[in-house]
mmCIF file of C-alpha atoms in Angstrom:
data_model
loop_
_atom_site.group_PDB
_atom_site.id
_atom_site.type_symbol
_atom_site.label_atom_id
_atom_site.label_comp_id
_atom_site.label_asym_id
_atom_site.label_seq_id
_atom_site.Cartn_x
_atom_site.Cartn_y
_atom_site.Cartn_z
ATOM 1 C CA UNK A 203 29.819 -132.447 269.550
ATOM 2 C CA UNK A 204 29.497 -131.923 266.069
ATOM 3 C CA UNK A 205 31.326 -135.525 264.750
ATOM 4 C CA UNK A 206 28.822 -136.656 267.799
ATOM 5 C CA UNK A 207 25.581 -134.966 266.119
ATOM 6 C CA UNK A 208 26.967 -136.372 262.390
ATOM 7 C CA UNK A 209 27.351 -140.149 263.509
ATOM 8 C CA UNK A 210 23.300 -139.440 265.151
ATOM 9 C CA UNK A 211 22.658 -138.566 261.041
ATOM 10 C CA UNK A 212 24.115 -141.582 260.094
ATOM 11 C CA UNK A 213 22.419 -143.509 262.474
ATOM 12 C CA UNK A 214 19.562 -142.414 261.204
ATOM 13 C CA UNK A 215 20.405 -143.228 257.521
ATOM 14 C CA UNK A 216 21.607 -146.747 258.599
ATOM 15 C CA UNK A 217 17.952 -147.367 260.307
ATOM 16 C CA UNK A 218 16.399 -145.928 257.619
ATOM 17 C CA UNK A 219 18.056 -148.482 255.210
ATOM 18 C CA UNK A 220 17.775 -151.261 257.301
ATOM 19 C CA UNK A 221 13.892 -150.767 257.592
ATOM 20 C CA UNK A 222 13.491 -150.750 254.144
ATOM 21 C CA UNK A 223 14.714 -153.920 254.407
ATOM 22 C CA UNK A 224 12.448 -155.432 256.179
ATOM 23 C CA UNK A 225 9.336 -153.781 254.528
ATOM 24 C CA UNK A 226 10.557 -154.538 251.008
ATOM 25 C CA UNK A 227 8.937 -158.587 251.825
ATOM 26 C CA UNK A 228 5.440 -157.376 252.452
ATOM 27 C CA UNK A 229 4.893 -155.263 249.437
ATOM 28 C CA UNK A 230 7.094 -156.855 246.821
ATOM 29 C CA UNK A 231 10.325 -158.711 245.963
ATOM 30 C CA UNK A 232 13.537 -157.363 245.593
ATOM 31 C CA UNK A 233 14.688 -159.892 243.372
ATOM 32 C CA UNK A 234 17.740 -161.961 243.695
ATOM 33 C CA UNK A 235 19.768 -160.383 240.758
ATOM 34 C CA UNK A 236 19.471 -157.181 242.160
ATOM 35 C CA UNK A 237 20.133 -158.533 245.736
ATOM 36 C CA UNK A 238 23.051 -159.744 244.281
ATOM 37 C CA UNK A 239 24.245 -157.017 242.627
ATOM 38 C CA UNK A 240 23.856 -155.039 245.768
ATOM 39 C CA UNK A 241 26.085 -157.504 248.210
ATOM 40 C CA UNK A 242 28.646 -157.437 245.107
ATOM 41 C CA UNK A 243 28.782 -153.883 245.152
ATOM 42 C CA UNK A 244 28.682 -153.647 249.541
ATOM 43 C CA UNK A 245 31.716 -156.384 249.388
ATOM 44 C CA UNK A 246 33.498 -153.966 247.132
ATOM 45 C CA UNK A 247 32.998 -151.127 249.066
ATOM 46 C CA UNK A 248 34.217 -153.126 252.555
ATOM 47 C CA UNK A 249 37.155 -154.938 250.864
ATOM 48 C CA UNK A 250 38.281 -151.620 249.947
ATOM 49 C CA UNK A 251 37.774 -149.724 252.914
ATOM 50 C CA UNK A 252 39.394 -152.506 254.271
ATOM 51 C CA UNK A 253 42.804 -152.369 252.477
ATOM 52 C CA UNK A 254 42.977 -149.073 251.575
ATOM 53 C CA UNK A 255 41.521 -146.918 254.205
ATOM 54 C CA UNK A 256 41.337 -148.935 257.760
ATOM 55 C CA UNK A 257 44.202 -150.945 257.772
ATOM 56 C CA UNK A 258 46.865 -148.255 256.815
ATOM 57 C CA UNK A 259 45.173 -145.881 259.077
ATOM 58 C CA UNK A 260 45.616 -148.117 261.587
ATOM 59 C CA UNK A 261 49.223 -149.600 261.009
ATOM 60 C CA UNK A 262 50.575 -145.360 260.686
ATOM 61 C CA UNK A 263 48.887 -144.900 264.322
ATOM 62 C CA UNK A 264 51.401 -147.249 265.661
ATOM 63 C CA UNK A 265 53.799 -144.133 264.887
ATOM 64 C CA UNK A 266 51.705 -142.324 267.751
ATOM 65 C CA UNK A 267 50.988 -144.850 269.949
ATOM 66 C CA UNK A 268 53.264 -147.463 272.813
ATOM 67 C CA UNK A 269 52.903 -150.628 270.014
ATOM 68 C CA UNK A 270 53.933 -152.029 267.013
ATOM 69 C CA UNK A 271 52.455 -153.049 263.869
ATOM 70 C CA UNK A 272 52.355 -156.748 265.161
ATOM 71 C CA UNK A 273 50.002 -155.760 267.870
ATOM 72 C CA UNK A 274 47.568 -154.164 264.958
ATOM 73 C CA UNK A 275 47.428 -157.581 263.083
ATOM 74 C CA UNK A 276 46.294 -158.759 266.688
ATOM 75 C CA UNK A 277 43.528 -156.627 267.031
ATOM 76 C CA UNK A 278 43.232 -157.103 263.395
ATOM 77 C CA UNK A 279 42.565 -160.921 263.653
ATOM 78 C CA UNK A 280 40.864 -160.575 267.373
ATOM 79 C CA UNK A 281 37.772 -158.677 265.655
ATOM 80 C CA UNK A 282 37.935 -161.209 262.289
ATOM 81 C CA UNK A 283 37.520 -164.721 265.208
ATOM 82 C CA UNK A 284 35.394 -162.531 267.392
ATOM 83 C CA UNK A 285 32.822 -162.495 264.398
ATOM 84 C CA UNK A 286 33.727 -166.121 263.108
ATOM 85 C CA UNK A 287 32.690 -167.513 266.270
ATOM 86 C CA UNK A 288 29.398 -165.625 266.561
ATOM 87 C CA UNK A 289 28.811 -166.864 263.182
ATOM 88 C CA UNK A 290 29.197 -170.292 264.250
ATOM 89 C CA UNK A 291 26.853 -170.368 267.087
ATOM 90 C CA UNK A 292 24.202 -168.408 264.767
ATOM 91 C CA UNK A 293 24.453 -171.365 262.015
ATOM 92 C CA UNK A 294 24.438 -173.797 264.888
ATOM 93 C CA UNK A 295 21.230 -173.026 266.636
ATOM 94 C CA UNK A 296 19.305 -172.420 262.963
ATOM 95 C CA UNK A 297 20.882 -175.707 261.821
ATOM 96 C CA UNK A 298 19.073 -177.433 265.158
ATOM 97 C CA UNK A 299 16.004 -175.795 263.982
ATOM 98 C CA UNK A 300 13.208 -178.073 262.406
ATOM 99 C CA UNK A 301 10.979 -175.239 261.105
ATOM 100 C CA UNK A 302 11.439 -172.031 259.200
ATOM 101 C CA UNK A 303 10.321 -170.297 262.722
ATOM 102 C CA UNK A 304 13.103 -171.755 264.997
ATOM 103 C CA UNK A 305 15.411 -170.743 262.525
ATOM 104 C CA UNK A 306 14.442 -167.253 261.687
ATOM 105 C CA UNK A 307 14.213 -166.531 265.561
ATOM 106 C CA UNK A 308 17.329 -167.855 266.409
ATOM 107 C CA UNK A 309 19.090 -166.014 262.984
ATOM 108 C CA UNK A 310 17.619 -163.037 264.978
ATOM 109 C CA UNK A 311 19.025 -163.555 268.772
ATOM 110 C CA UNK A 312 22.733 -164.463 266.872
ATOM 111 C CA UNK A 313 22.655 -161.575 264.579
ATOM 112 C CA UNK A 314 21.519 -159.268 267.439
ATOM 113 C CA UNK A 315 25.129 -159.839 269.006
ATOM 114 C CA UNK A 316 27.035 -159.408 266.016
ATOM 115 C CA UNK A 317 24.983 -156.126 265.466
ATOM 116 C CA UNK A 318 26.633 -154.852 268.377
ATOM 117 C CA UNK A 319 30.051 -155.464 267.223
ATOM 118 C CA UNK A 320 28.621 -153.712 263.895
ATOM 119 C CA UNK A 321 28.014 -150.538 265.610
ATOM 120 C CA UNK A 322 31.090 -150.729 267.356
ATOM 121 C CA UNK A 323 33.292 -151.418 263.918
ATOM 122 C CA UNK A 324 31.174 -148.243 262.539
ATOM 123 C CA UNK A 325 31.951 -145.739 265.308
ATOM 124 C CA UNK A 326 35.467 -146.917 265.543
ATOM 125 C CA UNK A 327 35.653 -146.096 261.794
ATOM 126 C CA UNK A 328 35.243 -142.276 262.825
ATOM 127 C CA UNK A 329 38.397 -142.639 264.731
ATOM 128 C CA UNK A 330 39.957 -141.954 261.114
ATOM 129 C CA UNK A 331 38.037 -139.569 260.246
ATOM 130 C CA UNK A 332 33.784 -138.293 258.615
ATOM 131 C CA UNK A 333 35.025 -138.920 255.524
ATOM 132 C CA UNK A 334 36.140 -142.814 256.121
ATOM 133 C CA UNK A 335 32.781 -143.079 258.817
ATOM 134 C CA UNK A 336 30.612 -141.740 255.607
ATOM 135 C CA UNK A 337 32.548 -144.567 253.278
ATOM 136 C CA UNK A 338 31.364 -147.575 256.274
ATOM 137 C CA UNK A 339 28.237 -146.278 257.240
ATOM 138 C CA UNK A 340 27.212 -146.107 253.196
ATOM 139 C CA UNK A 341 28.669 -150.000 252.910
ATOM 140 C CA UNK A 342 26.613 -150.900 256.399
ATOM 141 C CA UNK A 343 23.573 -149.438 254.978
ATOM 142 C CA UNK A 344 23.587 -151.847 251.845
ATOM 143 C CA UNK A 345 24.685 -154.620 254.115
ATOM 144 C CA UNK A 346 21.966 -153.874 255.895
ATOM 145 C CA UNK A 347 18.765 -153.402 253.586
ATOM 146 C CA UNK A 348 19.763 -157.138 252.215
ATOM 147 C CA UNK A 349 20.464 -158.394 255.863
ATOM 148 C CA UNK A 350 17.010 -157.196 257.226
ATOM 149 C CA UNK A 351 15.012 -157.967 253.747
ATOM 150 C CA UNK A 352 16.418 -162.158 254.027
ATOM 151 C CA UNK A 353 15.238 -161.749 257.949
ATOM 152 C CA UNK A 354 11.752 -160.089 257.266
ATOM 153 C CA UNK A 355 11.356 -162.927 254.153
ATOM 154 C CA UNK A 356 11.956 -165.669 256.359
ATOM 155 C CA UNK A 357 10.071 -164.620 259.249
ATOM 156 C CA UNK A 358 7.095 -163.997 256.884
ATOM 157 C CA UNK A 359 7.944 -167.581 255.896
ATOM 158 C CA UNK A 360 7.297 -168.692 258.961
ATOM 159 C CA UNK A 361 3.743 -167.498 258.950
ATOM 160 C CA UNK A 362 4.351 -164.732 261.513
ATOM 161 C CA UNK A 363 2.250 -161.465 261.368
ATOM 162 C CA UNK A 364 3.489 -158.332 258.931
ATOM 163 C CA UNK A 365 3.315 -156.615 262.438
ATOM 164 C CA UNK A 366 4.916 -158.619 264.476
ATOM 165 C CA UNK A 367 7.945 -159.136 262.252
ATOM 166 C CA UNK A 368 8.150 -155.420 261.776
ATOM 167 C CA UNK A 369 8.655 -154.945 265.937
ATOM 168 C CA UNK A 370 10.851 -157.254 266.320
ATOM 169 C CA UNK A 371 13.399 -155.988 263.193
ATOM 170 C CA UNK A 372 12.487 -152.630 264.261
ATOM 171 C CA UNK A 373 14.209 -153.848 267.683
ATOM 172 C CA UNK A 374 16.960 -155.243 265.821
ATOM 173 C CA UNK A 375 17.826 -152.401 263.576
ATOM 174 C CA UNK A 376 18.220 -150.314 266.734
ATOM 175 C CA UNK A 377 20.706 -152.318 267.975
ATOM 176 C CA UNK A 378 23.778 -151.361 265.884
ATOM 177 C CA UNK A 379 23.029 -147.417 265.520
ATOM 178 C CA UNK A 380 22.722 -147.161 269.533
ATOM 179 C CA UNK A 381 25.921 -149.437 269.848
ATOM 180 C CA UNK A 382 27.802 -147.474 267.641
ATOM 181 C CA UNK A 383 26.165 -144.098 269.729
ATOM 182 C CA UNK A 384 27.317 -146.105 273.143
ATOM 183 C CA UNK A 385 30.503 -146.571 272.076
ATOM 184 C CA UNK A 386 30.989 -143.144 270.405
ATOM 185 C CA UNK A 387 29.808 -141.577 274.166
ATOM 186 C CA UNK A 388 32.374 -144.177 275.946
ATOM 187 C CA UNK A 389 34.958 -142.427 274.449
ATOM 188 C CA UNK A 390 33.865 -139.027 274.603
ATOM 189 C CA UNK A 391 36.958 -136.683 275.032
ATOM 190 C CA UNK A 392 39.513 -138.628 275.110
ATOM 191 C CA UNK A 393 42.600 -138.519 274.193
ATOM 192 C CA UNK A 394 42.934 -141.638 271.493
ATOM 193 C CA UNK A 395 46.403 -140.547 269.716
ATOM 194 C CA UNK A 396 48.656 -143.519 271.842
ATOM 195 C CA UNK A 397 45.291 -146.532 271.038
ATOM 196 C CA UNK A 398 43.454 -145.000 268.036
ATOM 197 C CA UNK A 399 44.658 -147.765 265.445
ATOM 198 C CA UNK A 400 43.903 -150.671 267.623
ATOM 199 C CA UNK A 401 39.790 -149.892 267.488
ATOM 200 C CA UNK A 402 40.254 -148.815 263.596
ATOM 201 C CA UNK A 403 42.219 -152.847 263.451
ATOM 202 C CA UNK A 404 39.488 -154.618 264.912
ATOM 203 C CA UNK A 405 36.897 -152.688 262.667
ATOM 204 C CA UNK A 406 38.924 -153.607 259.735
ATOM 205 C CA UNK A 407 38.771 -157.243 261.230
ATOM 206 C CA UNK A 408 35.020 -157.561 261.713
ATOM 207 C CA UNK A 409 34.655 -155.874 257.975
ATOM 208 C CA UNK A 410 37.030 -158.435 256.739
ATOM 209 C CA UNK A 411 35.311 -161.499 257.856
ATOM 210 C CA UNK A 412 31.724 -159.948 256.793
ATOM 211 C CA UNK A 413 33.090 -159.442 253.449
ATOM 212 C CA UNK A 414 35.092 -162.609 252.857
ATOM 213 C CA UNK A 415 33.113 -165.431 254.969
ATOM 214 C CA UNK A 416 29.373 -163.578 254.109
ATOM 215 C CA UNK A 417 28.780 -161.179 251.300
ATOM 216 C CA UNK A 418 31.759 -162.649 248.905
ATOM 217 C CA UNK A 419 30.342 -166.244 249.150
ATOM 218 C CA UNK A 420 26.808 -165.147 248.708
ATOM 219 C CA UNK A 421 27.609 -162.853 245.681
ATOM 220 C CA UNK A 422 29.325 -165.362 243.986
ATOM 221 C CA UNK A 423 27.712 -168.376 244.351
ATOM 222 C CA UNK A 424 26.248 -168.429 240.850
ATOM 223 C CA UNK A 425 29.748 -169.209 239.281
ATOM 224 C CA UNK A 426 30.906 -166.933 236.919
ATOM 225 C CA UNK A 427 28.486 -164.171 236.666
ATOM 226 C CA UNK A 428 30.820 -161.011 235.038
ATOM 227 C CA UNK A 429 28.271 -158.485 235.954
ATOM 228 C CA UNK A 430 28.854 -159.568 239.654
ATOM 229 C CA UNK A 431 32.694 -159.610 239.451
ATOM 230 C CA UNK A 432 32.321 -155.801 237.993
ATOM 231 C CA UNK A 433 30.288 -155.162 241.110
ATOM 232 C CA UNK A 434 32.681 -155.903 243.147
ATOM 233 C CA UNK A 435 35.284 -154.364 241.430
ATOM 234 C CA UNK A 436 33.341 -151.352 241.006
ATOM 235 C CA UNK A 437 33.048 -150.777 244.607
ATOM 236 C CA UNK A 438 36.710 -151.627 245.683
ATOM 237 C CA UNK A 439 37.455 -148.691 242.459
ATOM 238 C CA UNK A 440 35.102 -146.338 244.549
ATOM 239 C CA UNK A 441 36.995 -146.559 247.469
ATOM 240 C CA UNK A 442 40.005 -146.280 245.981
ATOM 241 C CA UNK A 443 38.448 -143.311 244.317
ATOM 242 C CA UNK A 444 37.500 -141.876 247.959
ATOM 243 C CA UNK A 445 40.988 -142.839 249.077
ATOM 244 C CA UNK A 446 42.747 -140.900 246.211
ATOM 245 C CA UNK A 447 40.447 -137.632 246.632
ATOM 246 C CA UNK A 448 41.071 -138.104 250.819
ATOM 247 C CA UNK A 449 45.051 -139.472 250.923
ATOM 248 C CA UNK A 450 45.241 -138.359 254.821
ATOM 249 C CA UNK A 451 42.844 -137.287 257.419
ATOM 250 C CA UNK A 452 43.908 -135.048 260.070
ATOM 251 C CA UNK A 453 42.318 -136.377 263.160
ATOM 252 C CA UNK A 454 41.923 -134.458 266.138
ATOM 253 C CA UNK A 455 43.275 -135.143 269.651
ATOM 254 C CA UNK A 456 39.685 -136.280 271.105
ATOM 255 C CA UNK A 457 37.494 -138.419 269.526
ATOM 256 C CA UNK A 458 35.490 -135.889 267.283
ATOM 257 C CA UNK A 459 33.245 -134.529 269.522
ATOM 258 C CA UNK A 460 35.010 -130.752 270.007
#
């Protein structure tokens, strides 16, 4: 239980972030430099969890397991469309919106179904070990705090109450730690040596598209802004940091929780 009772801490810390979030609008602004700077830094740190910790995790488990490397890139690209096409229904229903209130709602009930494949890219992570969870859930949590503070701003927008917006993102920063918790529980004690790298490949696929397609795009939108580029660079050179100091992780037979 004690991988179980580390992924409930992180849970925690991932709520925690997220909440701040959405308070941030009511008392002040976070400023779009440093909400910049903080996507440039969170694209970093998932491009380089990516590439250097989830996909070669994932291809060496085909060692263990009744596949090849081909069927990794599957699961690879079956998490990146899973997310592409929730992304295009989201931007569909706010681009049939005519007022800030349609939109933010309905930027809500899409990004409520891609937070469930969120918490169930961040528990797979633990399939390769704390140290690699630690690594995503510290990336989610930035993703996070800028995801829910652009939700709570344009829900405020929209004239709704400070309560009222805080229940419902309360509600919706639930949804990925308790995904991530059902998910963990699904696979409670069982033996994931022959299918481990196929959940770790569709992780690294929903990661991939979240970087590339969202925080990427957003981070660099400015045209060339150095400080942003060194962002970004700064948190791919912390992973590879983390991947240096952590070359291999011994996993156990079950899925942490002994």
């Amino acid at each position: 239980m004690e991988s179980y009772l580390i992924f409930v801490v992180y849970a925690a810390i991932l709520l925690a972030c997220s909440m701040a979030g959405a308070f941030l609008p009511r008392i002040g602004s976070l400023g779009e430099r440093h909400a910049h700077a903080l996507v440039a830094l969170s694209s970093g740190i998932f491009l380089g969890l990516l590439f250097l910790m989830l996909l070669p995790e994932a291809v060496e488990e085909c060692e263990h397991g009744d596949y090849d490397a081909h069927v990794v890139m599957l699961a690879l690209l079956g998490g990146f469309v899973l997310i592409m096409v929730i992304d295009f229904f989201i931007k569909g229903d706010c681009a049939e919106g005519h007022s800030h209130k349609v939109a933010s709602f309905s930027s809500l009930a899409g990004l409520s179904v891609h937070a469930v494949c969120d918490g169930m890219a961040l528990a797979a992570t633990f399939l390769a070990g704390e140290e690699v969870g630690l690594v995503a859930t510290i990336g989610m949590c930035i993703h996070k705090f800028v995801v829910l503070f652009s939700l709570s701003s344009s829900m405020l927008l929209a004239e709704e109450s400070g309560k009222t917006v805080l229940k419902r993102l309360f509600g919706f920063s639930l949804i990925t730690p308790v995904a991530g918790l059902l998910f963990m529980l699904f696979f409670n004690g069982m033996d994931v040596d022959q299918y481990s790298g196929l959940p770790l490949a569709f992780a690294a696929g929903t990661f991939m598209y979240v970087a590339i397609a969202h925080m990427l795009p957003d981070a660099l939108h400015d045209g060339r802004d150095w400080k942003t580029v060194a962002a970004i660079i700064a948190g791919i050179l912390l992973m590879l940091a983390v991947s240096l100091v952590f070359p291999h992780v011994h996993r156990r037979s079950e899925f942490g929780f002994v």
